[in-house]
Amino acid sequence: MAVQTASGAACSHKRPGKYRYAKRALDIVASLVIIVVMAIPVLIVCIAISIESHGLPMFRQERVGRNGKPFLMFKLRTMYADAEGNMERYLTPEQMREWEAEHKVADDPRVTKIGRFLRRTSLDEIPQFMNVLVGQMSVIGPRPVTREELKWYGSDLDEILSVRQGVTGYWQAYARNDVTWESGERQEMELYYVRHMCASLDARIFFSTFGAIVGRTGK
């Protein structure tokens, strides 16, 4: 199975100090700008979420970050408020099996109308720039994993947790929903980024992400 590679020469897996410092500086600047610019739009979306389905418009979910340190990742709520605690109410047995395998469900009935729009445009992930600002995440990196998803990395677990996870990344920009954990392609793509991360690869991912957002490939 071949992993789709970004156009251009791949970078070395070595991460020089200058690259790491520059990446963190850009993370801080980018997150500050986005938080300020998107403050009012996010507030309006939060009001719309609360009107459509009662409950807090934003939620926090534990993810495993760099060096295995857990943190709470912020997202705008895209599901009904009781979706997590009452999955059997919304999902069929077949959908439950799909959820247990991939932690996602095609045409998930738990997702609200506003939630579907937020997912297609990736606007539900805007609050994660707060995680970026405090150093728990990076703008670009492998997607943060839950404790349950750690099993998919096996002996490569320490490697995937050696870097900050990202708001967007190689998997999101070049495959998004087209690959799965079960096939092994998802983790292979995430590891490809960790092993080849550099400024030019980050730039290609950054611009490719806009294509994924414009094409509304989120689910």
Coordinates of C-alpha atoms in Angstrom, one line a residue:
M1 CA 0.0 0.0 0.0
A2 CA 1.5 3.3 -1.1
V3 CA 1.0 6.5 0.9
Q4 CA 0.0 9.5 -1.1
T5 CA 2.9 11.9 -1.0
A6 CA 2.8 15.7 -1.2
S7 CA 4.2 17.1 -4.4
G8 CA 7.8 18.1 -4.3
A9 CA 10.8 16.6 -2.6
A10 CA 10.3 15.1 0.8
C11 CA 12.2 16.6 3.7
S12 CA 14.5 14.9 6.1
H13 CA 13.0 13.5 9.3
K14 CA 15.4 15.5 11.3
R15 CA 13.9 18.7 12.8
P16 CA 16.5 21.5 13.2
G17 CA 16.2 23.9 16.1
K18 CA 15.5 26.9 13.7
Y19 CA 12.6 25.0 12.1
R20 CA 11.1 24.1 15.5
Y21 CA 11.4 27.7 16.9
A22 CA 10.0 29.2 13.7
K23 CA 7.1 26.7 13.7
R24 CA 6.2 27.6 17.2
A25 CA 6.5 31.4 16.5
L26 CA 4.1 31.0 13.5
D27 CA 1.7 29.0 15.6
I28 CA 1.5 31.8 18.2
V29 CA 1.0 34.5 15.6
A30 CA -1.5 32.5 13.5
S31 CA -3.6 31.5 16.5
L32 CA -3.7 35.1 17.9
V33 CA -4.8 36.4 14.5
I34 CA -7.5 33.8 14.0
I35 CA -8.8 34.1 17.5
V36 CA -9.2 37.8 17.2
V37 CA -10.6 37.8 13.6
M38 CA -13.0 34.9 14.3
A39 CA -14.2 36.0 17.7
I40 CA -17.5 37.6 16.6
P41 CA -18.3 35.0 13.9
V42 CA -17.7 32.2 16.5
L43 CA -20.0 34.0 19.0
I44 CA -22.8 34.2 16.4
V45 CA -22.3 30.5 15.6
C46 CA -22.4 29.6 19.3
I47 CA -25.8 31.4 19.6
A48 CA -27.1 29.5 16.6
I49 CA -26.0 26.2 18.0
S50 CA -27.7 26.9 21.3
I51 CA -30.9 27.9 19.6
E52 CA -31.0 24.7 17.4
S53 CA -30.2 22.3 20.2
H54 CA -30.1 23.2 23.9
G55 CA -26.8 22.8 25.6
L56 CA -23.4 24.4 25.7
P57 CA -22.2 25.4 22.2
M58 CA -18.6 24.4 22.8
F59 CA -17.3 21.3 24.3
R60 CA -13.9 19.9 25.4
Q61 CA -12.7 16.4 24.7
E62 CA -9.6 14.7 26.1
R63 CA -6.9 13.9 23.6
V64 CA -3.4 12.5 24.1
G65 CA -0.8 15.2 23.1
R66 CA 3.0 15.5 22.7
N67 CA 5.0 13.0 24.9
G68 CA 1.7 11.3 25.9
K69 CA 0.5 14.3 28.0
P70 CA -3.3 14.5 27.9
F71 CA -5.1 17.8 27.2
L72 CA -8.6 19.0 26.6
M73 CA -9.2 19.9 23.0
F74 CA -11.8 22.6 22.2
K75 CA -14.4 22.3 19.4
L76 CA -17.7 23.8 18.5
R77 CA -20.5 21.4 19.3
T78 CA -21.8 19.8 16.1
M79 CA -24.0 17.1 17.7
Y80 CA -27.1 17.1 19.9
A81 CA -26.1 17.7 23.5
D82 CA -27.0 14.2 24.7
A83 CA -25.3 12.5 21.7
E84 CA -22.3 11.1 23.6
G85 CA -24.3 9.6 26.5
N86 CA -27.2 8.2 24.5
M87 CA -25.6 6.8 21.4
E88 CA -28.1 3.9 21.2
R89 CA -30.8 6.4 20.9
Y90 CA -29.4 7.8 17.6
L91 CA -27.3 5.0 16.0
T92 CA -28.4 1.7 14.5
P93 CA -26.4 -1.5 15.5
E94 CA -24.5 -1.3 12.2
Q95 CA -23.6 2.4 12.9
M96 CA -22.5 1.4 16.4
R97 CA -20.1 -1.1 14.9
E98 CA -18.8 1.5 12.5
W99 CA -18.3 4.0 15.4
E100 CA -16.4 1.4 17.5
A101 CA -14.1 0.7 14.6
E102 CA -13.4 4.2 13.3
H103 CA -14.8 6.6 15.9
K104 CA -16.9 8.2 13.1
V105 CA -20.1 7.3 11.3
A106 CA -21.2 8.1 7.7
D107 CA -24.3 10.4 7.7
D108 CA -24.2 10.5 11.5
P109 CA -27.8 11.1 12.7
R110 CA -26.4 12.7 15.9
V111 CA -25.1 15.7 13.9
T112 CA -27.3 18.8 13.8
K113 CA -28.1 20.8 10.7
I114 CA -25.7 23.6 11.8
G115 CA -23.2 20.9 12.8
R116 CA -23.2 19.5 9.3
F117 CA -22.3 22.9 7.9
L118 CA -19.6 23.4 10.5
R119 CA -18.0 20.1 9.7
R120 CA -18.1 20.5 6.0
T121 CA -16.3 23.9 6.3
S122 CA -14.1 22.8 9.3
L123 CA -15.4 25.8 11.3
D124 CA -16.0 23.6 14.2
E125 CA -12.3 23.3 14.7
I126 CA -11.7 27.1 15.1
P127 CA -11.6 26.9 18.9
Q128 CA -8.6 24.6 18.7
F129 CA -6.5 27.7 18.0
M130 CA -6.8 28.3 21.7
N131 CA -5.0 24.9 22.2
V132 CA -2.4 26.1 19.7
L133 CA -1.8 29.4 21.5
V134 CA -1.0 27.7 24.9
G135 CA 1.3 25.2 23.2
Q136 CA -0.8 22.0 23.4
M137 CA -1.2 21.8 19.6
S138 CA 0.3 23.2 16.4
V139 CA -1.4 24.6 13.4
I140 CA 0.0 21.7 11.4
G141 CA 0.7 18.2 12.7
P142 CA -0.9 14.8 13.0
R143 CA -4.5 14.9 14.3
P144 CA -4.9 14.6 18.1
V145 CA -5.9 11.1 19.1
T146 CA -8.1 9.7 21.8
R147 CA -6.8 7.1 24.3
E148 CA -8.8 4.5 22.4
E149 CA -7.1 5.4 19.1
L150 CA -3.6 4.9 20.5
K151 CA -3.8 1.2 19.8
W152 CA -3.6 1.8 16.1
Y153 CA 0.0 3.0 16.2
G154 CA 1.4 -0.1 17.9
S155 CA 5.2 0.1 18.1
D156 CA 5.1 3.6 16.4
L157 CA 3.2 5.2 19.3
D158 CA 6.2 7.0 20.7
E159 CA 7.1 8.4 17.3
I160 CA 3.6 9.8 16.6
L161 CA 3.5 11.4 20.1
S162 CA 7.0 13.0 19.7
V163 CA 5.5 16.1 18.0
R164 CA 2.6 18.5 18.7
Q165 CA -0.7 17.4 17.1
G166 CA -2.2 19.8 14.6
V167 CA -5.5 21.6 13.8
T168 CA -4.8 20.4 10.2
G169 CA -2.3 18.1 8.8
Y170 CA -1.1 15.8 6.0
W171 CA -4.0 13.3 6.4
Q172 CA -6.6 16.1 6.4
A173 CA -5.1 17.9 3.4
Y174 CA -4.5 14.9 1.2
A175 CA -7.0 12.3 2.2
R176 CA -9.4 13.4 4.9
N177 CA -12.3 10.9 5.0
D178 CA -11.0 8.7 2.3
V179 CA -8.7 6.5 4.5
T180 CA -9.3 4.6 7.7
W181 CA -7.6 3.3 10.8
E182 CA -8.6 -0.2 10.0
S183 CA -6.9 -0.2 6.6
G184 CA -3.7 1.2 8.2
E185 CA -3.6 4.1 5.7
R186 CA -4.6 6.8 8.3
Q187 CA -1.7 6.1 10.7
E188 CA 0.7 5.6 7.8
M189 CA -0.1 9.1 6.5
E190 CA 0.2 10.6 10.0
L191 CA 3.6 8.9 10.4
Y192 CA 4.7 10.1 7.0
Y193 CA 4.3 13.7 8.2
V194 CA 6.2 13.1 11.4
R195 CA 9.1 11.5 9.5
H196 CA 9.3 14.2 6.8
M197 CA 8.1 17.4 8.6
C198 CA 9.7 20.6 7.5
A199 CA 8.8 24.1 6.4
S200 CA 8.1 23.3 2.7
L201 CA 5.9 20.3 3.6
D202 CA 4.0 22.5 6.2
A203 CA 3.5 25.1 3.5
R204 CA 2.1 22.5 1.0
I205 CA -0.3 21.1 3.7
F206 CA -1.4 24.6 4.7
F207 CA -2.4 25.6 1.1
S208 CA -3.9 22.1 0.4
T209 CA -6.1 22.4 3.4
F210 CA -7.9 25.3 1.8
G211 CA -8.7 23.1 -1.1
A212 CA -10.2 20.5 1.3
I213 CA -12.3 23.2 3.0
V214 CA -13.5 24.8 -0.2
G215 CA -14.4 21.4 -1.5
R216 CA -16.3 20.8 1.8
T217 CA -14.9 17.3 2.3
G218 CA -15.3 17.4 6.1
K219 CA -17.9 15.1 7.6

